[in-house]
Tab-separated table of C-alpha atoms in Angstrom:
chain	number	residue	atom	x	y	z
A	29	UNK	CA	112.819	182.839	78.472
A	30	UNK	CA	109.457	182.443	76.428
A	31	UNK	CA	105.969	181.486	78.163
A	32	UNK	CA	105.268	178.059	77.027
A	33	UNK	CA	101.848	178.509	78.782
A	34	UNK	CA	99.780	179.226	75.125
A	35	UNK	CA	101.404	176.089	73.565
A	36	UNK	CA	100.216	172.422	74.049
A	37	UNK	CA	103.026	169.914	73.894
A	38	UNK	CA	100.236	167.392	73.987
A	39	UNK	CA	98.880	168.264	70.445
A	40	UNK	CA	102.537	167.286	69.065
A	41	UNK	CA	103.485	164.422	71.651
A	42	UNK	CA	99.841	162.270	71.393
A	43	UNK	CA	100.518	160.934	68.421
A	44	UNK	CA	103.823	159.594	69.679
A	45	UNK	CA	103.835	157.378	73.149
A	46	UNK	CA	106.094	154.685	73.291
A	47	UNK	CA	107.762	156.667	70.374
A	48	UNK	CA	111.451	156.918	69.623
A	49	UNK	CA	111.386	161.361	69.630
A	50	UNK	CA	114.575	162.130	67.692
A	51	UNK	CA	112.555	162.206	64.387
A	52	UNK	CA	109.480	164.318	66.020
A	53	UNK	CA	110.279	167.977	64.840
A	54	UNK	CA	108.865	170.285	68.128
A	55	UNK	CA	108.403	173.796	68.224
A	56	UNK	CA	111.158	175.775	68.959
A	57	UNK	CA	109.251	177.236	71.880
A	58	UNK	CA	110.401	174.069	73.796
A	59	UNK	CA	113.986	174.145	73.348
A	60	UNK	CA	116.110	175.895	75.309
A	61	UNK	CA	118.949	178.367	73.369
A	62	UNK	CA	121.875	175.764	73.303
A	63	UNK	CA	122.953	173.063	71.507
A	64	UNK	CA	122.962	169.256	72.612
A	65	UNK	CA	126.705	169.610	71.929
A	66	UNK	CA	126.982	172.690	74.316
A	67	UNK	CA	124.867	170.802	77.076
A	68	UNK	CA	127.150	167.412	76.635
A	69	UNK	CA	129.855	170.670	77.555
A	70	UNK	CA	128.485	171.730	81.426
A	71	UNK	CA	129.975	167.700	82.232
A	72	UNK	CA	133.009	169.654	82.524
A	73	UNK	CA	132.091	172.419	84.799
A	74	UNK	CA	133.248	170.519	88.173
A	75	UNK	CA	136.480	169.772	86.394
A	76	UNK	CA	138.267	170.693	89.574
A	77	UNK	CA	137.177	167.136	90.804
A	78	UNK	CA	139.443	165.826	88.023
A	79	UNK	CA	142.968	167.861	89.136
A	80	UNK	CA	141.613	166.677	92.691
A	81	UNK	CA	141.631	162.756	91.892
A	82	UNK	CA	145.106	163.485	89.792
A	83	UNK	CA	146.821	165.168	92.634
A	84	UNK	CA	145.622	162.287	94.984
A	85	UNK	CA	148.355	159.279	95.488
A	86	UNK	CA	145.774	156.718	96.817
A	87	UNK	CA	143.851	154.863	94.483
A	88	UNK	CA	140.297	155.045	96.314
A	89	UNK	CA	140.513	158.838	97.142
A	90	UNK	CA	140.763	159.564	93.668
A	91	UNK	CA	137.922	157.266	92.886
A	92	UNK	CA	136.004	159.284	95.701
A	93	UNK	CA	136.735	162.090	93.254
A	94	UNK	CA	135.951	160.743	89.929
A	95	UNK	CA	132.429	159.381	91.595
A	96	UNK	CA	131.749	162.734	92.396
A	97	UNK	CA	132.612	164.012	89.098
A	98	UNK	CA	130.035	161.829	87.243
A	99	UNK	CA	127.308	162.738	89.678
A	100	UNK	CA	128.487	166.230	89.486
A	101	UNK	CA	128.343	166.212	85.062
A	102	UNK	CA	124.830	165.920	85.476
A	103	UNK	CA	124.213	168.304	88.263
A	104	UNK	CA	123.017	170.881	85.762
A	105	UNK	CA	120.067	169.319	84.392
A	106	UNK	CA	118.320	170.174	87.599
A	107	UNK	CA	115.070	172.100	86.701
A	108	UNK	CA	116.199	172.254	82.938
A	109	UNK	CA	113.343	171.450	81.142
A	110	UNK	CA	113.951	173.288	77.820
A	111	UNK	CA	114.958	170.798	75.119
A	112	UNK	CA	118.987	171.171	73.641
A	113	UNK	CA	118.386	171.522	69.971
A	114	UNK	CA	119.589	168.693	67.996
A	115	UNK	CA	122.590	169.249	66.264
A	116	UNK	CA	123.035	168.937	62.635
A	117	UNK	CA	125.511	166.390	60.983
A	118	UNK	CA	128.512	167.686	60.870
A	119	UNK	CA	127.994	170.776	63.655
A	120	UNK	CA	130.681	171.092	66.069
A	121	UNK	CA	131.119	172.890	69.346
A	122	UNK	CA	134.836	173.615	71.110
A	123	UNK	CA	135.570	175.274	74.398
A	124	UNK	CA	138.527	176.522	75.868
A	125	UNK	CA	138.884	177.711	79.716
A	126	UNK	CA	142.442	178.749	81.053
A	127	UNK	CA	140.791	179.236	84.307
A	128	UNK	CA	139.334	175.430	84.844
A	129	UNK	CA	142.232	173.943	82.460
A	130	UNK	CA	140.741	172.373	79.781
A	131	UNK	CA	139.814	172.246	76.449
A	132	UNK	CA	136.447	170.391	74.634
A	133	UNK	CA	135.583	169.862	71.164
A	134	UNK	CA	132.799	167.836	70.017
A	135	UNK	CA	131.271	166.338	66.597
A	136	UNK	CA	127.990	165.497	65.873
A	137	UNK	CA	129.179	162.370	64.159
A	138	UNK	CA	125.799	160.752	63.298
A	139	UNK	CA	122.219	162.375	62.605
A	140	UNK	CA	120.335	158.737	62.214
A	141	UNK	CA	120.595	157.662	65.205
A	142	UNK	CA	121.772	161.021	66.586
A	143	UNK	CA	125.315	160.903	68.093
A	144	UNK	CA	127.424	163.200	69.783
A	145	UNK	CA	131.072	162.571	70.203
A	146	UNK	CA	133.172	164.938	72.399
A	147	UNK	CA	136.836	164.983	73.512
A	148	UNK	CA	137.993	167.219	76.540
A	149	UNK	CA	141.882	167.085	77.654
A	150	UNK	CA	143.929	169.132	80.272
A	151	UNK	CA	145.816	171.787	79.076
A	152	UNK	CA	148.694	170.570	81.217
A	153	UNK	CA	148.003	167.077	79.574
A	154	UNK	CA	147.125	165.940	82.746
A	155	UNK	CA	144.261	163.908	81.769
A	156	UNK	CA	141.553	163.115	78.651
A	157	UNK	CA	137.950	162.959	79.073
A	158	UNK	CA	135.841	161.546	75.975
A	159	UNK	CA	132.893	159.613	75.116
A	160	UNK	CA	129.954	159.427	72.828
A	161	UNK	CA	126.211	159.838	74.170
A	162	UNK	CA	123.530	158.194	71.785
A	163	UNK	CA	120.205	159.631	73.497
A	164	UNK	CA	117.328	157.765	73.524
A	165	UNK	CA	114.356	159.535	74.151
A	166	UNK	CA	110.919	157.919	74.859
A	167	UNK	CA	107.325	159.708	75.451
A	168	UNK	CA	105.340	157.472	78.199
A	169	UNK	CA	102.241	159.273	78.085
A	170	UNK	CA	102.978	162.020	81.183
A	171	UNK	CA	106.951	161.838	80.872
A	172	UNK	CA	109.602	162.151	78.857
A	173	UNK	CA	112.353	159.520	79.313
A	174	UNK	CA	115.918	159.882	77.893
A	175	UNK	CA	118.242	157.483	78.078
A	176	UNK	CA	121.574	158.679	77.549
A	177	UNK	CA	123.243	155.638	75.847
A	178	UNK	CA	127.153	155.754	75.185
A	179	UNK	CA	129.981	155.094	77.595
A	180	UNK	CA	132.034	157.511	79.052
A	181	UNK	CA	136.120	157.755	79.380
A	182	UNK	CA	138.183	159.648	82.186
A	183	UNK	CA	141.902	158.942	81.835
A	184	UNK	CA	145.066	160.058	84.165
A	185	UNK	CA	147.951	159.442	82.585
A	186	UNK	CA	150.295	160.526	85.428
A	187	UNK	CA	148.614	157.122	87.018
A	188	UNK	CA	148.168	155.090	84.113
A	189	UNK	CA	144.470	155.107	85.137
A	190	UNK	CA	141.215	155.105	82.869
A	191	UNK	CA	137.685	155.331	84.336
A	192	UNK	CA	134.696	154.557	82.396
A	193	UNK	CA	130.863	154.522	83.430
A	194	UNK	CA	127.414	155.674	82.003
A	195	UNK	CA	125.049	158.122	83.034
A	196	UNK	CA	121.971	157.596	84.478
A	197	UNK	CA	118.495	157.670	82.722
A	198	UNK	CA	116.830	161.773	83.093
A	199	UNK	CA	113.083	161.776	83.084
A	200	UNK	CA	110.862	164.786	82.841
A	201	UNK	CA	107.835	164.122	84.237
A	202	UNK	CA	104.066	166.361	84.181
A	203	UNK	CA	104.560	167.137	80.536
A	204	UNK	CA	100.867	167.571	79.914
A	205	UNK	CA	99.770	169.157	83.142
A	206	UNK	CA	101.070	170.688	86.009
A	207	UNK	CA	104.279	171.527	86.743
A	208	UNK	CA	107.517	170.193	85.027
A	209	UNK	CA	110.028	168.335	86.849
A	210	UNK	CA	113.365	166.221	86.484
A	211	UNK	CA	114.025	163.130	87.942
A	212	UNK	CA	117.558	160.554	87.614
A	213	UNK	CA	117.723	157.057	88.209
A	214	UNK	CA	119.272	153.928	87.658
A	215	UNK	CA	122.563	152.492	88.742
A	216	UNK	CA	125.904	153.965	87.576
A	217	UNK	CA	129.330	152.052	87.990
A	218	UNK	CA	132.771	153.294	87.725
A	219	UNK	CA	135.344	150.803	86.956
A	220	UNK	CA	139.249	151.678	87.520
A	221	UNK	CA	140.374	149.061	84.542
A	222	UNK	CA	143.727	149.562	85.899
A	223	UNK	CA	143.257	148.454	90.015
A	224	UNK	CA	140.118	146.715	88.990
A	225	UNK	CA	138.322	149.203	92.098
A	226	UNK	CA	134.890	149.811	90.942
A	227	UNK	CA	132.255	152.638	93.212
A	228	UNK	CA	128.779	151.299	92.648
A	229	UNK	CA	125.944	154.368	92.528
A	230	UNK	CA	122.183	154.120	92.629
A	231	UNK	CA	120.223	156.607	91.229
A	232	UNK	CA	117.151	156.725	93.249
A	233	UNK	CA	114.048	156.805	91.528
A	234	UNK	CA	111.726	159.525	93.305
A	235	UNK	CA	109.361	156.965	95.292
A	236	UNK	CA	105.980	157.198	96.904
A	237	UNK	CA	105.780	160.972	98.540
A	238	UNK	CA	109.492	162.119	96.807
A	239	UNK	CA	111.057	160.373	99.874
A	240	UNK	CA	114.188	159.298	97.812
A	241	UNK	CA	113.986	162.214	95.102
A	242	UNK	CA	117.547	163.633	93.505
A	243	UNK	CA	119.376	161.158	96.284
A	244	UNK	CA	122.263	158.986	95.242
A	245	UNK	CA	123.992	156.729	97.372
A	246	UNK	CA	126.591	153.936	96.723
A	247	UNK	CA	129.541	152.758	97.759
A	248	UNK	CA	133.831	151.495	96.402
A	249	UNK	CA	134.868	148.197	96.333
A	250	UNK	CA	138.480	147.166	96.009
A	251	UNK	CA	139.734	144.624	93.828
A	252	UNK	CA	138.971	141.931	96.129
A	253	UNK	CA	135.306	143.189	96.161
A	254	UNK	CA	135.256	144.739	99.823
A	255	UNK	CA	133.472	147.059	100.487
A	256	UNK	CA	135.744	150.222	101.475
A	257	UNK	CA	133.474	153.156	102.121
A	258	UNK	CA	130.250	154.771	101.609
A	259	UNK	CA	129.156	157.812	99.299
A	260	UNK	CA	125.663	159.344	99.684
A	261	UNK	CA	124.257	162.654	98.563
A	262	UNK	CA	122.017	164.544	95.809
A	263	UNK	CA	122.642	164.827	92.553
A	264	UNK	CA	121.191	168.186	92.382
A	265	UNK	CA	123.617	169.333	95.523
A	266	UNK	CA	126.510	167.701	96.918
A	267	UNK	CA	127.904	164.139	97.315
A	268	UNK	CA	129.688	162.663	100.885
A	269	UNK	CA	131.716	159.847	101.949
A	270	UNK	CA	131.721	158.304	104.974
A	271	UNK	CA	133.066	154.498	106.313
A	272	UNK	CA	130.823	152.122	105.549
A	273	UNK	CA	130.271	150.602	109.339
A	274	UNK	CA	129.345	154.299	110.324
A	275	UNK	CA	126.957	154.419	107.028
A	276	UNK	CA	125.134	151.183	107.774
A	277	UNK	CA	124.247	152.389	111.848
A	278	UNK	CA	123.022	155.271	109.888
A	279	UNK	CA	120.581	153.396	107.971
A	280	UNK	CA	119.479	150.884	110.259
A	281	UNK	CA	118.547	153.834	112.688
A	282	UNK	CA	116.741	155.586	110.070
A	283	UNK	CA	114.700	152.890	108.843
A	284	UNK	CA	113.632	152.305	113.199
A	285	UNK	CA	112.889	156.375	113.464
A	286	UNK	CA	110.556	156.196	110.365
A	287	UNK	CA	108.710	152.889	110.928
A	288	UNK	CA	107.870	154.794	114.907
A	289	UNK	CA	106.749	157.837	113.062
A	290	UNK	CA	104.667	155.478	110.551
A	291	UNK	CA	103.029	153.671	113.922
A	292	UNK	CA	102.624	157.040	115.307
A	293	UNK	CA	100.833	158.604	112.177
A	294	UNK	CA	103.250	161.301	111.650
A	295	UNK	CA	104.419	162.920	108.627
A	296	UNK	CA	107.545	163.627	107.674
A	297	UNK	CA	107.904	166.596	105.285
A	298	UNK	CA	111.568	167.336	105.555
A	299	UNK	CA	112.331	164.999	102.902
A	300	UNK	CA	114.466	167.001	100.554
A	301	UNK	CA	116.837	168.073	103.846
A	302	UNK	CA	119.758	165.581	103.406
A	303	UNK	CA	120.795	164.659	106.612
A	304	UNK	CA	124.633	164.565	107.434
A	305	UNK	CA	126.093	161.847	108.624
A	306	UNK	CA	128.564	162.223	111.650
A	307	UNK	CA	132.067	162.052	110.490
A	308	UNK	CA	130.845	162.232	106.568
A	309	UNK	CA	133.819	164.003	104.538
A	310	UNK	CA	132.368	166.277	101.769
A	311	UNK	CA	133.592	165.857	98.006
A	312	UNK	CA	131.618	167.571	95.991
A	313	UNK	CA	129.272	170.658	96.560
A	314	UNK	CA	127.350	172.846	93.706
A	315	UNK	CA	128.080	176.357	92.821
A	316	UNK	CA	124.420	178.387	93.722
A	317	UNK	CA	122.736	179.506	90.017
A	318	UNK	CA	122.869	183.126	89.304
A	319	UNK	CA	120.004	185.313	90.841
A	320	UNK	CA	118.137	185.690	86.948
A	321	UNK	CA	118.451	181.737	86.087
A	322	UNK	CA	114.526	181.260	86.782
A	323	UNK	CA	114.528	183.644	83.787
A	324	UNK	CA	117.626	182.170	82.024
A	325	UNK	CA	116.266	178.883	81.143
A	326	UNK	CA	117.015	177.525	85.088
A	327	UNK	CA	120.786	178.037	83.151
A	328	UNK	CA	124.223	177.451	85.638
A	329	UNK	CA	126.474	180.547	85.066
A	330	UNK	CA	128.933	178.088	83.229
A	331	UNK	CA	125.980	177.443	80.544
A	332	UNK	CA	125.344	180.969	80.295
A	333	UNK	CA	128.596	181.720	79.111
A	334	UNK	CA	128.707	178.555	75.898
A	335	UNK	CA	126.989	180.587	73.497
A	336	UNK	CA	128.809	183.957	73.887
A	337	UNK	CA	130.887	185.231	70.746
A	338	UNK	CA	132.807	187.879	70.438
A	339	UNK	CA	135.410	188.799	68.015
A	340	UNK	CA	138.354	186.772	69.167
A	341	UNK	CA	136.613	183.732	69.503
A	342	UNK	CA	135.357	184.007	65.928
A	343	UNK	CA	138.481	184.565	64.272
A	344	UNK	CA	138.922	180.910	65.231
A	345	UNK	CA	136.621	178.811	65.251
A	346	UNK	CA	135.326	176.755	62.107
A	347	UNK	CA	132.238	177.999	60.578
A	348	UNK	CA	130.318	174.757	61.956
A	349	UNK	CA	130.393	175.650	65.317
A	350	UNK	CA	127.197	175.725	67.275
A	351	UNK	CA	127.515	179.286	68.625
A	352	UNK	CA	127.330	180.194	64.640
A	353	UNK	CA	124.067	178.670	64.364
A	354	UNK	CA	121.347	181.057	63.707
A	355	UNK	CA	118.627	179.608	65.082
A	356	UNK	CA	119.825	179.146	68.228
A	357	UNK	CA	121.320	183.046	67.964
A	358	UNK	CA	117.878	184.330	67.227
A	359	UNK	CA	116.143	182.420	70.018
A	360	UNK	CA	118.942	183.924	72.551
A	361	UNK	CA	118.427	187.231	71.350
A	362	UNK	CA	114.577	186.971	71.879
A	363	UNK	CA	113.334	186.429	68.383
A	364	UNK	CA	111.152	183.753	68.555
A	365	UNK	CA	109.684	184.027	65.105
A	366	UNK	CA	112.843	184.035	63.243
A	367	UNK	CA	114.477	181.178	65.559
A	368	UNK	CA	111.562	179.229	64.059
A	369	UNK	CA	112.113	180.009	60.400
A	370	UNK	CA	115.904	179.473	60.699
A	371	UNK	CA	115.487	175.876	62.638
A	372	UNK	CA	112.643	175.175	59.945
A	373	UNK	CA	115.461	175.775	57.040
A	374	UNK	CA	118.285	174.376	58.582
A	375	UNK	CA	116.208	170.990	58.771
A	376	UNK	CA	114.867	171.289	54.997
A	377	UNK	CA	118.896	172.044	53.967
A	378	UNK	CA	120.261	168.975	56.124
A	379	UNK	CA	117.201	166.668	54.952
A	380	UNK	CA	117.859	167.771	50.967
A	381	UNK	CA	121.886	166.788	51.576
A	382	UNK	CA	120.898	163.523	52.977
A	383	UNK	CA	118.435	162.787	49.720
A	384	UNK	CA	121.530	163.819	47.284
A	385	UNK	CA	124.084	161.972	49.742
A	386	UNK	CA	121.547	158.789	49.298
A	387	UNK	CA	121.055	159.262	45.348
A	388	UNK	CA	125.019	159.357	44.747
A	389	UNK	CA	126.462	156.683	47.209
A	390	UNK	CA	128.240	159.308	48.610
A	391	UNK	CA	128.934	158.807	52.468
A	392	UNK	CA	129.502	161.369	55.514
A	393	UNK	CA	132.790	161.872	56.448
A	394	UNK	CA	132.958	162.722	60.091
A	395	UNK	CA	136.075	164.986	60.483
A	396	UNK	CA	137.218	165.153	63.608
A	397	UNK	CA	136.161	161.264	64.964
A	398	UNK	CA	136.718	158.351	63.747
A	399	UNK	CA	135.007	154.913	64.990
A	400	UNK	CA	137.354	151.893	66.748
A	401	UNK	CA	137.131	149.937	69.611
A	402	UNK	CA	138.081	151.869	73.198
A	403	UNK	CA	141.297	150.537	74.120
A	404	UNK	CA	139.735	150.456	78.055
A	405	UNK	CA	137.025	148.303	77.937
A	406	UNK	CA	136.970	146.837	73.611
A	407	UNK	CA	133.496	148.657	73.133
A	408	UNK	CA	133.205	150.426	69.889
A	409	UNK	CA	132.997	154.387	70.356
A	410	UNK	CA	134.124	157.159	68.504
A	411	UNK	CA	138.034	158.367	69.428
A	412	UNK	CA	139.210	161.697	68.465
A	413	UNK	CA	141.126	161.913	65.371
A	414	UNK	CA	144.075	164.864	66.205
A	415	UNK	CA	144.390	167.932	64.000
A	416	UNK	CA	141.446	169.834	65.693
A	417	UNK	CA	143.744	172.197	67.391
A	418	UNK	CA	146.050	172.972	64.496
A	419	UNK	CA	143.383	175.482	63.547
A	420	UNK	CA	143.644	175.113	60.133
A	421	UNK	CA	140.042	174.597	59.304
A	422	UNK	CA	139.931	175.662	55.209
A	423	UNK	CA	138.106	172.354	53.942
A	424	UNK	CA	134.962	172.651	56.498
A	425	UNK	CA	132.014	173.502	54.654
A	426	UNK	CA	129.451	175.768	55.982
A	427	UNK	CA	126.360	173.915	56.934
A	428	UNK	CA	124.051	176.939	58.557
């Protein structure tokens, strides 16, 4: 990783509060050396969560599971500060692991407003995982505030089951001074269109003294709206369930043993313990980073491995995939000047094809998306179109 400590984001950001930042070019000495495509990739690093739910036969342990899998997709962004670079229309990024059993490819499908489609299926066609994130990011002055429009699709075929939900809103606060750090919040809810069960999470915002910071807590209600159980946890660590009677004594004890210590003046600074409550069943906890990650960009071992190439894995991929982009190459070798130059001309090139594209009436073609409504909930998103995996990729042009 590069010391950002000579460079002031403010020069670049003043200009721009309250600003939409997708059309803000920044120095490539904030980014981090992946692609927004490869990050939209570590949602599938807990995809054992997934085979969990599928294995389950009861409807509200597997949405236990898929709960925990949409806190879990967002697990990484802990400490991640580096910006993704934006990918260019047309870029695409695919991933196969035998080991987790999956495989992901993903489109950047539209550059104005940016928009990343991705489709992820089991390789035992034991379940599909696809959506398209839209992400709105917003400078307020000290923060940075994305919102990651664009809903998100789990389905299980073996239970005629889809999922959907959206993620919360990521903010990276003390962007001008001080040290950087990453807060979610806002309220998540996964509906089971088939059994109408819905689990209800809340993002905690970080509060007065970080009392509530990374926590998540919510709960699943059946189709008749009851509540059945609890789920509590960080979104940076783990995530619990627990009955909801047992989860409410919890709570109302809790709120008694802080107002004493308020009346008694004392001050708790155990906040970011999460305390465990009695008879809580665990669902989800993180792998620990590697020992170098501090250096690595704060990266997970799973996001260290998306950009590596070898020889196998370029025999097959199309030439528009991102770990063939040279900017982001250069900056992950450690050659800052030349990950500048490339990022620089692969902006001119893409700006110059949308001025001819413009002159000539000529629209994009997205190749491996198409847009129609999702047959879960009627929204319009963008569905994969097949023919990905046939390999045949002759036609694709090279855009780097």
């Amino acid at each position: 990783m590069f010391s950002r400590n000579d460079f002031s984001i403010w020069s670049i950001l003043r200009k721009c509060i309250g600003m939409e930042l997708s059309k803000i070019t920044m120095p490539v000495i904030f980014n981090e050396p992946l692609s927004f495509l490869q990050r939209l990739t570590e949602y599938m690093e807990h995809t054992n969560l997934i085979h969990q739910a599928n294995a389950s036969d009861d409807s509200i342990e597997r949405m236990k599971c898929v709960a925990a899998f949409a806190v879990s997709a967002v697990a990484s962004q802990w400490e991640r500060t580096g910006k993704p670079f934006n990918p260019l229309l047309g870029e695409t990024y695919e991933l196969v692991r035998d080991d987790l059993g999956f495989r992901l490819i993903s489109e950047q499908v539209s550059h104005h407003p940016p928009v990343s489609a991705f489709h992820a299926e089991g390789l035992q066609k034991d379940f599909v995982f696809h959506g398209s994130i839209y992400p709105k990011l917003k400078f307020w002055g000290k923060s940075v505030e994305a919102e990651p429009k664009g809903i998100i699709t789990l389905e299980l075929p073996k239970h005629n089951e889809a999922y959907t939900w959206m993620n919360p809103t990521c903010c990276v606060h003390n962007i001008i001074v001080g040290q950087l750090w990453i807060e979610q919040y806002g309220n998540v809810e996964v509906i089971n269109h088939r059994t109408g069960e819905k689990c209800c999470l809340s993002f905690k915002p970080c509060g007065l003294f970080g009392k509530e910071l990374h926590k998540v807590e919510g709960y699943i209600l059946d189709k008749s709206k009851k509540k059945v159980c609890n789920l509590y946890g960080k979104w940076t660590e783990c995530m619990y369930t627990v009955d909801t009677a047992t989860f409410e004594t919890h709570k109302k004890n809790d709120k008694k043993a802080s107002e004493d210590k308020k009346s008694s003046k004392q001050v708790d600074t155990l906040y970011d313990l999460l305390e465990v409550i009695p008879g809580s069943q665990l669902l989800w906890r993180i792998a620990p980073r590697p020992v170098n990650s501090v250096q690595m960009y704060n990266f997970t071992t799973f996001a260290m491995q998306l950009n590596e190439l070898d020889k196998e894995i370029e025999a097959v991929i199309p030439k528009t995939d991102s770990r063939l982009r040279p900017d982001i190459r250069a900056m992950e070798n450690g050659d800052i000047d030349l990950a500048s130059e490339e990022k620089k001309r692969l902006e001119e090139k893409q700006r110059a094809a949308r001025k001819n594209r413009s002159k000539s009436d000529d629209e994009w073609k997205t190749r491996w998306f198409h847009q129609g409504p999702n047959p879960h909930n009627g929204s319009q998103d963008w569905l994969f179109s097949s023919g990905y995996w046939d390999r045949d990729y002759s036609q694709v042009p090279d855009i780097y």
